């Protein structure tokens, strides 16, 4: 009954928390709205909100519940970061490819996340607004090699044109599943206090009645 | 199989619910071990009965104690709130505010009424649904006019902060938020209610640590705040992962709206 080992088994669902970080105006909210298609979604407190969004996925038979926590990008709220990223399985760090400063901000977040959470958290660095390629101020090569150097993956997206977003989230989910499986195995081997217990990876039993048809793998968006 | 994970079972060892004095004040323990009220009518009934029989009679004494324990922090919060008001323009002024646009005066009065109800309410569920109702109001205030696109944290956090700057009794709101952070089920803390509770906590922290002289926000969480968060986290995750079955089902769909209808008697 309790979550342990073999998370990939049928009937289980992973529950992941992903935090969204980046300067104001880089398009964090548009990105995640594109992905979750919050419009007319009355599951949340109000359809006017896109600060907390959820998505259910089925990746190769593994069911995933994704909770996406948006953060305010204004500098004056920077100190609040830890209360949001605490407990996260993944972080999406967004910059605007036309704004060098926003990339610098991402680097600061990476430093802080690695310092506070170590390597347990899956990092995605996302260059958004590739529809504005002509005004690019952050070189692709620089961004990609930076991401590699800090153990993150780099993606290019356009929320406006709905490009690259599906891939970003799918990839992140796969990496979080892998991390969770490693944790489960460690736990199975009897190592005490695995990272998962603290970071709150939850593998929960699914009710059999839960429909299997709808919302297949990344079908929407 | 789950015993090694330390899950408390109702009626089992340590299953006696009660108030305990923790490092940061009093906390109600083992409510989280109840069958999830969101999934079973029986669970909801048990929780409601507990609130009426245990929580309600204790509330005045508990709150007096909490106010005493947190007096210095609450005083600082109120001082900073007043400092921020000075820079925020008159309440209800259109477009005014250090932290963002202010909503229409009618909306602001509604928010103040809800904050008062939030404090008067006894049942945690009722408190949570009122807190989320205030969030909806804040979004409604932001969505006035042309922009009907859903809004993210860049817009919401400043707007909520602005509302709390004008809250008539910010100290009580702070205690309400801390109270709920101690009490909510870990599943709820990772869901929508947890997100907004975190955001309230953040907005209040931002206000409490505003530096009027420097005219700027805190540059990092203070070491006390970090330590306190760590303690809180440890306390609240001790018994996690022991839940299984129906409780864990659909963790993101919390029927707060339904609860608002059910629990109208306690405020």
CSV table of C-alpha atoms in Angstrom, one decimal:
chain,number,residue,atom,x,y,z
A,1,UNK,CA,0.0,0.0,0.0
A,2,UNK,CA,2.7,2.5,0.8
A,3,UNK,CA,4.9,4.0,-1.9
A,4,UNK,CA,8.0,2.0,-2.2
A,5,UNK,CA,10.0,0.6,-5.0
A,6,UNK,CA,8.8,-0.1,-8.5
A,7,UNK,CA,7.1,3.2,-9.1
A,8,UNK,CA,6.7,2.2,-12.7
A,9,UNK,CA,4.3,-0.5,-11.8
A,10,UNK,CA,0.8,-0.1,-13.3
A,11,UNK,CA,-1.7,1.7,-11.2
A,12,UNK,CA,0.8,4.1,-9.6
A,13,UNK,CA,1.1,7.8,-10.2
A,14,UNK,CA,4.0,10.1,-9.6
A,15,UNK,CA,3.3,13.4,-8.0
A,16,UNK,CA,5.8,16.1,-8.9
A,17,UNK,CA,6.2,19.7,-7.9
A,18,UNK,CA,7.9,22.0,-10.5
A,19,UNK,CA,8.8,25.6,-9.7
A,20,UNK,CA,8.9,28.2,-12.3
A,21,UNK,CA,11.6,30.9,-11.9
A,22,UNK,CA,12.8,33.8,-14.0
A,23,UNK,CA,12.6,37.6,-14.3
A,24,UNK,CA,9.4,39.4,-14.9
A,25,UNK,CA,8.3,39.7,-18.5
A,26,UNK,CA,10.3,36.7,-19.8
A,27,UNK,CA,7.0,34.8,-20.5
A,28,UNK,CA,6.9,32.3,-17.6
A,29,UNK,CA,3.2,32.5,-17.3
A,30,UNK,CA,2.5,32.3,-21.0
A,31,UNK,CA,4.7,29.3,-21.3
A,32,UNK,CA,3.0,27.3,-18.6
A,33,UNK,CA,-0.5,28.5,-19.7
A,34,UNK,CA,0.2,27.2,-23.2
A,35,UNK,CA,1.1,23.9,-21.7
A,36,UNK,CA,-1.7,23.5,-19.3
A,37,UNK,CA,-4.4,25.3,-21.2
A,38,UNK,CA,-6.0,26.8,-18.2
A,39,UNK,CA,-8.7,28.5,-20.1
A,40,UNK,CA,-12.1,27.4,-18.9
A,41,UNK,CA,-10.5,25.1,-16.4
A,42,UNK,CA,-12.8,25.4,-13.4
A,43,UNK,CA,-10.8,23.0,-11.3
A,44,UNK,CA,-8.9,26.0,-9.9
A,45,UNK,CA,-10.0,28.7,-7.6
A,46,UNK,CA,-10.7,31.0,-10.5
A,47,UNK,CA,-10.1,30.8,-14.3
A,48,UNK,CA,-8.4,34.1,-13.9
A,49,UNK,CA,-5.4,32.5,-12.2
A,50,UNK,CA,-2.3,30.9,-13.8
A,51,UNK,CA,0.0,31.0,-10.8
A,52,UNK,CA,-0.7,27.4,-9.8
A,53,UNK,CA,-1.4,25.0,-12.6
A,54,UNK,CA,-1.7,21.2,-12.8
A,55,UNK,CA,-1.4,18.7,-15.5
A,56,UNK,CA,-2.0,15.0,-15.6
A,57,UNK,CA,0.2,13.0,-18.0
A,58,UNK,CA,0.7,9.4,-19.0
A,59,UNK,CA,4.3,8.8,-20.1
A,60,UNK,CA,4.8,5.3,-21.3
A,61,UNK,CA,2.2,3.9,-18.9
A,62,UNK,CA,3.6,5.9,-16.0
A,63,UNK,CA,1.0,8.3,-14.6
A,64,UNK,CA,2.3,11.7,-13.6
A,65,UNK,CA,0.5,14.5,-11.7
A,66,UNK,CA,2.4,17.7,-12.3
A,67,UNK,CA,1.9,20.8,-10.1
A,68,UNK,CA,3.5,23.9,-11.4
A,69,UNK,CA,4.3,26.7,-9.0
A,70,UNK,CA,4.8,30.1,-10.5
A,71,UNK,CA,7.0,32.7,-8.7
A,72,UNK,CA,7.1,36.4,-9.0
A,73,UNK,CA,10.1,37.5,-11.0
A,74,UNK,CA,10.5,41.0,-9.6
A,75,UNK,CA,13.8,41.5,-7.9
A,76,UNK,CA,12.2,42.7,-4.7
A,77,UNK,CA,10.6,39.3,-4.2
A,78,UNK,CA,13.8,37.4,-4.7
A,79,UNK,CA,14.2,36.6,-1.0
A,80,UNK,CA,11.0,34.5,-1.2
A,81,UNK,CA,12.5,32.0,-3.5
A,82,UNK,CA,13.2,29.3,-0.9
A,83,UNK,CA,9.6,29.0,0.3
A,84,UNK,CA,8.6,28.2,-3.3
A,85,UNK,CA,11.4,25.9,-4.5
A,86,UNK,CA,11.6,24.0,-1.2
A,87,UNK,CA,10.4,20.5,-1.9
A,88,UNK,CA,10.5,20.8,-5.7
A,89,UNK,CA,11.4,17.9,-7.9
A,90,UNK,CA,12.1,20.2,-10.9
A,91,UNK,CA,12.8,23.8,-11.7
A,92,UNK,CA,12.1,25.6,-15.0
A,93,UNK,CA,14.4,28.7,-15.3
A,94,UNK,CA,13.1,31.0,-18.0
A,95,UNK,CA,15.0,33.8,-19.7
A,96,UNK,CA,14.2,36.0,-22.7
A,97,UNK,CA,16.6,35.4,-25.5
A,98,UNK,CA,16.5,39.1,-26.3
A,99,UNK,CA,17.4,40.1,-22.8
A,100,UNK,CA,20.9,39.4,-21.5
A,101,UNK,CA,20.0,40.4,-18.0
A,102,UNK,CA,17.3,37.8,-17.7
A,103,UNK,CA,19.9,35.2,-18.6
A,104,UNK,CA,22.1,36.5,-15.8
A,105,UNK,CA,19.2,36.2,-13.5
A,106,UNK,CA,18.8,32.5,-14.4
A,107,UNK,CA,22.5,31.9,-13.6
A,108,UNK,CA,21.9,33.4,-10.1
A,109,UNK,CA,18.9,31.1,-9.6
A,110,UNK,CA,21.0,28.1,-10.7
A,111,UNK,CA,23.7,28.9,-8.2
A,112,UNK,CA,21.2,29.3,-5.4
A,113,UNK,CA,19.3,26.1,-6.3
A,114,UNK,CA,22.4,24.0,-6.5
A,115,UNK,CA,23.6,25.4,-3.2
A,116,UNK,CA,20.3,24.9,-1.4
A,117,UNK,CA,19.0,21.7,-3.0
A,118,UNK,CA,22.1,20.0,-4.4
A,119,UNK,CA,21.8,17.8,-7.5
A,120,UNK,CA,18.5,16.3,-6.5
A,121,UNK,CA,16.4,18.8,-8.4
A,122,UNK,CA,16.1,18.6,-12.2
A,123,UNK,CA,16.9,21.9,-13.8
A,124,UNK,CA,15.7,23.1,-17.2
A,125,UNK,CA,17.0,26.4,-18.6
A,126,UNK,CA,14.6,27.8,-21.1
A,127,UNK,CA,15.3,30.5,-23.7
A,128,UNK,CA,11.9,31.8,-24.5
A,129,UNK,CA,10.7,34.1,-27.3
A,130,UNK,CA,12.5,32.4,-30.1
A,131,UNK,CA,10.0,34.1,-32.4
A,132,UNK,CA,12.1,37.2,-31.8
A,133,UNK,CA,15.3,35.4,-33.1
A,134,UNK,CA,16.4,38.6,-35.0
A,135,UNK,CA,16.7,40.5,-31.7
A,136,UNK,CA,18.6,37.7,-29.9
A,137,UNK,CA,21.1,38.9,-27.3
A,138,UNK,CA,22.0,35.6,-25.7
A,139,UNK,CA,24.0,33.3,-27.8
A,140,UNK,CA,22.7,29.8,-28.2
A,141,UNK,CA,26.1,28.3,-27.8
A,142,UNK,CA,26.8,30.2,-24.6
A,143,UNK,CA,23.5,29.3,-23.1
A,144,UNK,CA,23.8,25.6,-24.0
A,145,UNK,CA,27.3,25.2,-22.7
A,146,UNK,CA,26.4,27.0,-19.5
A,147,UNK,CA,23.5,24.6,-19.0
A,148,UNK,CA,25.7,21.7,-19.6
A,149,UNK,CA,28.3,23.0,-17.1
A,150,UNK,CA,25.8,23.1,-14.3
A,151,UNK,CA,24.0,19.8,-15.0
A,152,UNK,CA,20.9,21.4,-16.5
A,153,UNK,CA,19.3,20.9,-19.8
A,154,UNK,CA,18.7,23.7,-22.2
A,155,UNK,CA,15.5,24.3,-24.3
A,156,UNK,CA,14.3,26.9,-26.7
A,157,UNK,CA,10.7,27.9,-26.7
A,158,UNK,CA,8.2,30.3,-28.1
A,159,UNK,CA,5.0,30.7,-26.0
A,160,UNK,CA,3.6,32.9,-28.7
A,161,UNK,CA,4.0,30.3,-31.4
A,162,UNK,CA,3.7,27.3,-29.1
A,163,UNK,CA,7.1,25.9,-30.0
A,164,UNK,CA,9.2,23.6,-27.9
A,165,UNK,CA,7.0,23.7,-24.8
A,166,UNK,CA,5.6,20.1,-25.0
A,167,UNK,CA,9.1,18.7,-25.5
A,168,UNK,CA,10.4,20.7,-22.5
A,169,UNK,CA,7.8,19.4,-20.1
A,170,UNK,CA,7.9,15.9,-21.4
A,171,UNK,CA,11.6,15.7,-21.1
A,172,UNK,CA,11.5,17.2,-17.6
A,173,UNK,CA,8.9,14.6,-16.5
A,174,UNK,CA,11.0,11.8,-17.8
A,175,UNK,CA,14.0,13.1,-15.9
A,176,UNK,CA,12.0,13.5,-12.7
A,177,UNK,CA,10.7,9.9,-13.1
A,178,UNK,CA,14.3,8.7,-13.5
A,179,UNK,CA,15.4,10.6,-10.4
A,180,UNK,CA,12.5,9.2,-8.4
A,181,UNK,CA,13.3,5.7,-9.5
A,182,UNK,CA,16.8,6.1,-8.4
A,183,UNK,CA,15.6,7.3,-5.0
A,184,UNK,CA,13.2,4.4,-4.8
A,185,UNK,CA,15.9,1.9,-5.4
A,186,UNK,CA,18.1,3.6,-2.9
A,187,UNK,CA,15.3,3.3,-0.4
A,188,UNK,CA,14.7,-0.3,-1.3
A,189,UNK,CA,18.3,-0.9,-0.5
A,190,UNK,CA,17.7,0.2,3.0
A,191,UNK,CA,19.6,3.5,2.9
A,192,UNK,CA,17.9,5.6,5.5
A,193,UNK,CA,16.4,9.0,4.8
A,194,UNK,CA,16.6,9.0,1.0
A,195,UNK,CA,16.3,12.3,-0.7
A,196,UNK,CA,12.8,11.4,-1.8
A,197,UNK,CA,11.5,11.5,1.7
A,198,UNK,CA,12.6,15.0,2.2
A,199,UNK,CA,11.9,16.3,-1.3
A,200,UNK,CA,8.5,14.9,-1.2
A,201,UNK,CA,8.3,12.7,-4.3
A,202,UNK,CA,5.1,11.1,-3.8
A,203,UNK,CA,4.1,7.9,-5.5
A,204,UNK,CA,0.5,7.4,-4.9
A,205,UNK,CA,-1.8,4.5,-5.6
A,206,UNK,CA,-4.2,5.2,-8.2
A,207,UNK,CA,-7.8,4.2,-7.9
A,208,UNK,CA,-8.5,1.6,-10.5
A,209,UNK,CA,-11.6,3.5,-11.5
A,210,UNK,CA,-9.6,6.4,-12.8
A,211,UNK,CA,-10.1,6.5,-16.5
A,212,UNK,CA,-7.3,5.3,-18.6
A,213,UNK,CA,-8.5,6.6,-21.9
A,214,UNK,CA,-8.6,10.4,-21.7
A,215,UNK,CA,-5.5,12.6,-21.4
A,216,UNK,CA,-3.1,10.2,-22.9
A,217,UNK,CA,0.5,11.0,-23.3
A,218,UNK,CA,0.9,14.6,-23.9
A,219,UNK,CA,-2.1,14.5,-26.2
A,220,UNK,CA,-3.2,18.0,-25.6
A,221,UNK,CA,-1.6,21.3,-26.3
B,1,UNK,CA,4.5,-2.4,5.0
B,2,UNK,CA,4.2,1.3,5.7
B,3,UNK,CA,5.0,1.1,9.4
B,4,UNK,CA,8.7,2.0,8.9
B,5,UNK,CA,7.5,5.3,7.4
B,6,UNK,CA,6.1,6.3,10.7
B,7,UNK,CA,2.5,6.9,9.7
B,8,UNK,CA,0.2,7.6,12.5
B,9,UNK,CA,-3.0,5.7,12.4
B,10,UNK,CA,-6.0,7.0,14.1
B,11,UNK,CA,-6.4,5.1,17.4
B,12,UNK,CA,-3.0,3.6,17.1
B,13,UNK,CA,0.2,4.7,18.8
B,14,UNK,CA,0.4,8.4,19.0
B,15,UNK,CA,-3.0,8.8,17.5
B,16,UNK,CA,-4.4,10.9,20.2
B,17,UNK,CA,-5.0,14.3,18.7
B,18,UNK,CA,-4.0,17.3,20.8
B,19,UNK,CA,-2.1,20.5,21.0
B,20,UNK,CA,1.6,20.3,21.5
B,21,UNK,CA,4.0,23.1,22.1
B,22,UNK,CA,6.6,23.1,19.3
B,23,UNK,CA,9.6,25.2,18.6
B,24,UNK,CA,7.5,27.9,17.0
B,25,UNK,CA,4.4,27.8,19.1
B,26,UNK,CA,1.5,25.5,19.6
B,27,UNK,CA,0.5,23.0,17.0
B,28,UNK,CA,-2.4,20.7,16.6
B,29,UNK,CA,-1.0,17.3,15.9
B,30,UNK,CA,-2.4,14.2,14.3
B,31,UNK,CA,-5.3,15.8,12.5
B,32,UNK,CA,-3.4,15.0,9.4
B,33,UNK,CA,-3.6,11.3,10.3
B,34,UNK,CA,-7.3,11.3,10.0
B,35,UNK,CA,-8.9,9.7,7.0
B,36,UNK,CA,-8.8,12.2,4.2
B,37,UNK,CA,-11.9,14.3,4.6
B,38,UNK,CA,-11.9,15.1,0.9
B,39,UNK,CA,-12.4,11.5,0.0
B,40,UNK,CA,-14.8,10.2,2.5
B,41,UNK,CA,-18.0,11.7,4.0
B,42,UNK,CA,-17.1,10.0,7.3
B,43,UNK,CA,-13.7,11.8,7.4
B,44,UNK,CA,-15.4,15.1,6.8
B,45,UNK,CA,-17.9,14.4,9.6
B,46,UNK,CA,-15.1,13.3,12.0
B,47,UNK,CA,-13.1,16.4,11.3
B,48,UNK,CA,-16.1,18.7,11.6
B,49,UNK,CA,-17.0,17.1,14.9
B,50,UNK,CA,-13.5,17.5,16.2
B,51,UNK,CA,-13.5,21.1,15.2
B,52,UNK,CA,-16.7,21.7,17.1
B,53,UNK,CA,-15.9,19.7,20.2
B,54,UNK,CA,-12.2,20.4,20.6
B,55,UNK,CA,-11.0,23.3,18.5
B,56,UNK,CA,-13.8,25.7,19.0
B,57,UNK,CA,-13.7,25.7,22.9
B,58,UNK,CA,-9.9,26.0,22.8
B,59,UNK,CA,-9.8,28.8,20.3
B,60,UNK,CA,-9.9,31.9,22.5
B,61,UNK,CA,-7.2,30.6,24.9
B,62,UNK,CA,-5.1,29.3,22.0
B,63,UNK,CA,-5.2,32.6,20.2
B,64,UNK,CA,-4.4,34.6,23.3
B,65,UNK,CA,-1.4,32.3,23.8
B,66,UNK,CA,-0.3,32.6,20.1
B,67,UNK,CA,-0.5,36.4,20.3
B,68,UNK,CA,1.7,36.5,23.3
B,69,UNK,CA,4.2,34.1,21.9
B,70,UNK,CA,4.5,36.0,18.6
B,71,UNK,CA,4.1,39.5,20.0
B,72,UNK,CA,7.5,40.9,18.9
B,73,UNK,CA,7.2,39.6,15.4
B,74,UNK,CA,3.6,40.8,15.1
B,75,UNK,CA,4.7,44.3,16.3
B,76,UNK,CA,7.4,44.4,13.7
B,77,UNK,CA,4.9,43.3,11.0
B,78,UNK,CA,2.5,46.1,11.9
B,79,UNK,CA,5.3,48.7,12.0
B,80,UNK,CA,6.5,47.7,8.5
B,81,UNK,CA,2.9,47.6,7.3
B,82,UNK,CA,2.4,51.2,8.3
B,83,UNK,CA,5.7,52.2,6.7
B,84,UNK,CA,4.7,50.6,3.5
B,85,UNK,CA,1.3,52.3,3.6
B,86,UNK,CA,3.0,55.6,3.6
B,87,UNK,CA,4.5,54.9,0.3
B,88,UNK,CA,1.4,53.2,-1.2
B,89,UNK,CA,-1.0,56.1,-1.6
B,90,UNK,CA,-4.5,56.3,-0.3
B,91,UNK,CA,-6.4,53.1,0.1
B,92,UNK,CA,-8.5,52.2,-2.9
B,93,UNK,CA,-6.8,54.8,-5.1
B,94,UNK,CA,-6.9,53.7,-8.7
B,95,UNK,CA,-3.5,52.6,-10.0
B,96,UNK,CA,-1.8,53.6,-6.8
B,97,UNK,CA,0.5,51.5,-4.8
B,98,UNK,CA,4.1,50.5,-4.3
B,99,UNK,CA,3.1,46.9,-4.9
B,100,UNK,CA,0.7,47.2,-7.8
B,101,UNK,CA,-2.7,48.3,-8.8
B,102,UNK,CA,-5.4,48.6,-6.2
B,103,UNK,CA,-8.7,47.1,-6.8
B,104,UNK,CA,-12.0,49.0,-6.7
B,105,UNK,CA,-13.0,50.2,-3.2
B,106,UNK,CA,-16.0,47.8,-3.2
B,107,UNK,CA,-13.7,44.8,-3.8
B,108,UNK,CA,-11.4,46.0,-1.1
B,109,UNK,CA,-14.2,46.1,1.4
B,110,UNK,CA,-15.2,42.6,0.4
B,111,UNK,CA,-11.6,41.5,1.0
B,112,UNK,CA,-11.5,43.1,4.4
B,113,UNK,CA,-14.8,41.4,5.3
B,114,UNK,CA,-13.4,38.1,4.2
B,115,UNK,CA,-10.2,38.6,6.2
B,116,UNK,CA,-12.3,39.2,9.3
B,117,UNK,CA,-14.3,36.0,8.6
B,118,UNK,CA,-11.1,34.1,8.0
B,119,UNK,CA,-10.0,35.1,11.4
B,120,UNK,CA,-13.3,34.4,13.1
B,121,UNK,CA,-13.7,31.0,11.4
B,122,UNK,CA,-12.7,28.0,13.5
B,123,UNK,CA,-12.5,25.0,11.2
B,124,UNK,CA,-9.3,24.9,9.1
B,125,UNK,CA,-11.3,24.0,6.0
B,126,UNK,CA,-13.4,27.0,6.4
B,127,UNK,CA,-10.4,29.2,6.9
B,128,UNK,CA,-8.7,27.8,3.7
B,129,UNK,CA,-11.8,28.3,1.6
B,130,UNK,CA,-12.0,32.0,2.8
B,131,UNK,CA,-8.3,32.4,2.1
B,132,UNK,CA,-8.8,31.1,-1.4
B,133,UNK,CA,-11.8,33.4,-1.8
B,134,UNK,CA,-9.6,36.4,-1.1
B,135,UNK,CA,-7.2,35.1,-3.7
B,136,UNK,CA,-10.1,35.0,-6.2
B,137,UNK,CA,-11.0,38.6,-5.3
B,138,UNK,CA,-7.4,39.7,-5.9
B,139,UNK,CA,-7.5,38.1,-9.3
B,140,UNK,CA,-10.8,39.7,-10.0
B,141,UNK,CA,-9.3,43.1,-9.1
B,142,UNK,CA,-6.4,42.5,-11.5
B,143,UNK,CA,-8.6,41.4,-14.3
B,144,UNK,CA,-10.6,44.6,-14.4
B,145,UNK,CA,-10.6,46.1,-17.8
B,146,UNK,CA,-9.3,44.7,-21.0
B,147,UNK,CA,-7.0,42.0,-19.9
B,148,UNK,CA,-8.9,38.7,-19.3
B,149,UNK,CA,-5.9,36.4,-19.8
B,150,UNK,CA,-5.2,34.3,-16.7
B,151,UNK,CA,-2.5,36.0,-14.6
B,152,UNK,CA,0.6,34.5,-13.0
B,153,UNK,CA,2.6,35.2,-9.9
B,154,UNK,CA,4.3,38.3,-11.4
B,155,UNK,CA,0.9,40.0,-11.1
B,156,UNK,CA,-0.6,38.1,-8.2
B,157,UNK,CA,2.0,38.4,-5.5
B,158,UNK,CA,2.4,42.2,-5.7
B,159,UNK,CA,-1.4,42.6,-5.7
B,160,UNK,CA,-1.9,40.3,-2.7
B,161,UNK,CA,1.0,42.1,-0.9
B,162,UNK,CA,-0.8,45.4,-1.6
B,163,UNK,CA,-4.0,44.0,-0.2
B,164,UNK,CA,-2.3,42.8,2.9
B,165,UNK,CA,-0.7,46.2,3.4
B,166,UNK,CA,-4.2,47.6,3.8
B,167,UNK,CA,-5.5,44.7,5.9
B,168,UNK,CA,-7.1,46.2,9.0
B,169,UNK,CA,-5.5,43.5,11.2
B,170,UNK,CA,-2.5,42.0,9.6
B,171,UNK,CA,-1.3,40.4,12.8
B,172,UNK,CA,-4.3,38.1,13.0
B,173,UNK,CA,-3.9,37.3,9.3
B,174,UNK,CA,-0.3,36.3,10.0
B,175,UNK,CA,-1.4,34.0,12.8
B,176,UNK,CA,-4.1,32.5,10.6
B,177,UNK,CA,-1.6,31.7,7.9
B,178,UNK,CA,0.8,30.1,10.4
B,179,UNK,CA,-2.0,28.1,12.0
B,180,UNK,CA,-3.0,26.7,8.6
B,181,UNK,CA,0.5,25.8,7.7
B,182,UNK,CA,0.8,23.7,10.8
B,183,UNK,CA,-2.5,22.0,10.3
B,184,UNK,CA,-3.0,21.2,6.6
B,185,UNK,CA,-2.5,17.7,5.3
B,186,UNK,CA,0.8,17.4,3.4
B,187,UNK,CA,-1.2,16.6,0.2
B,188,UNK,CA,-3.1,19.8,0.5
B,189,UNK,CA,0.2,21.7,1.1
B,190,UNK,CA,1.4,20.5,-2.2
B,191,UNK,CA,-1.8,21.4,-4.0
B,192,UNK,CA,-3.5,24.7,-4.8
B,193,UNK,CA,-4.3,25.5,-1.2
B,194,UNK,CA,-0.6,25.0,-0.3
B,195,UNK,CA,0.5,27.2,-3.1
B,196,UNK,CA,-1.6,30.1,-2.0
B,197,UNK,CA,-0.9,29.6,1.6
B,198,UNK,CA,2.8,29.8,0.7
B,199,UNK,CA,2.2,32.9,-1.3
B,200,UNK,CA,0.4,34.5,1.7
B,201,UNK,CA,3.3,33.5,3.9
B,202,UNK,CA,5.7,35.1,1.4
B,203,UNK,CA,3.7,38.3,1.1
B,204,UNK,CA,3.6,38.7,4.9
B,205,UNK,CA,7.3,38.0,5.1
B,206,UNK,CA,7.9,40.6,2.4
B,207,UNK,CA,6.0,43.2,4.4
B,208,UNK,CA,7.5,42.2,7.8
B,209,UNK,CA,11.1,42.6,6.4
B,210,UNK,CA,10.6,45.7,4.3
B,211,UNK,CA,13.3,48.2,5.1
B,212,UNK,CA,11.8,51.6,5.1
B,213,UNK,CA,15.2,53.4,5.2
B,214,UNK,CA,16.7,51.5,2.3
B,215,UNK,CA,13.3,51.6,0.6
B,216,UNK,CA,13.9,48.1,-0.6
B,217,UNK,CA,12.9,44.5,0.1
B,218,UNK,CA,15.0,42.0,2.0
B,219,UNK,CA,17.8,40.5,0.0
B,220,UNK,CA,17.6,37.0,1.4
B,221,UNK,CA,15.6,35.1,3.9
B,222,UNK,CA,17.0,35.7,7.3
B,223,UNK,CA,18.7,32.9,9.1
B,224,UNK,CA,15.9,32.7,11.6
B,225,UNK,CA,13.4,32.4,8.8
B,226,UNK,CA,15.4,29.7,7.1
B,227,UNK,CA,15.8,27.8,10.4
B,228,UNK,CA,12.1,28.2,11.1
B,229,UNK,CA,11.2,26.9,7.7
B,230,UNK,CA,13.4,24.0,8.1
B,231,UNK,CA,11.9,23.1,11.4
B,232,UNK,CA,8.4,23.5,10.0
B,233,UNK,CA,9.3,21.4,7.1
B,234,UNK,CA,10.7,18.6,9.2
B,235,UNK,CA,7.7,18.7,11.5
B,236,UNK,CA,5.3,18.5,8.6
B,237,UNK,CA,7.0,15.8,6.6
B,238,UNK,CA,7.7,13.4,9.4
B,239,UNK,CA,4.7,11.4,8.7
B,240,UNK,CA,4.4,11.9,5.0
B,241,UNK,CA,4.3,9.1,2.5
B,242,UNK,CA,2.4,6.9,4.8
B,243,UNK,CA,-0.9,7.7,3.1
B,244,UNK,CA,-2.3,5.3,0.6
B,245,UNK,CA,-5.5,4.4,-1.1
B,246,UNK,CA,-8.3,6.8,-1.6
B,247,UNK,CA,-6.6,9.6,0.3
B,248,UNK,CA,-4.0,9.9,-2.3
B,249,UNK,CA,-6.4,9.9,-5.2
B,250,UNK,CA,-6.6,13.1,-7.3
B,251,UNK,CA,-4.6,15.2,-4.9
B,252,UNK,CA,-5.1,18.4,-6.9
B,253,UNK,CA,-8.9,18.4,-6.9
B,254,UNK,CA,-9.8,19.9,-3.6
B,255,UNK,CA,-13.5,20.6,-3.5
B,256,UNK,CA,-13.2,23.8,-1.5
B,257,UNK,CA,-16.2,25.3,-3.1
B,258,UNK,CA,-18.4,22.4,-1.8
B,259,UNK,CA,-16.9,22.9,1.6
B,260,UNK,CA,-17.9,26.5,1.7
B,261,UNK,CA,-21.4,25.5,1.3
B,262,UNK,CA,-21.2,22.8,3.9
B,263,UNK,CA,-19.6,24.8,6.6
B,264,UNK,CA,-21.4,28.0,6.8
B,265,UNK,CA,-22.2,27.7,10.5
B,266,UNK,CA,-18.9,28.4,12.0
B,267,UNK,CA,-18.1,32.0,11.3
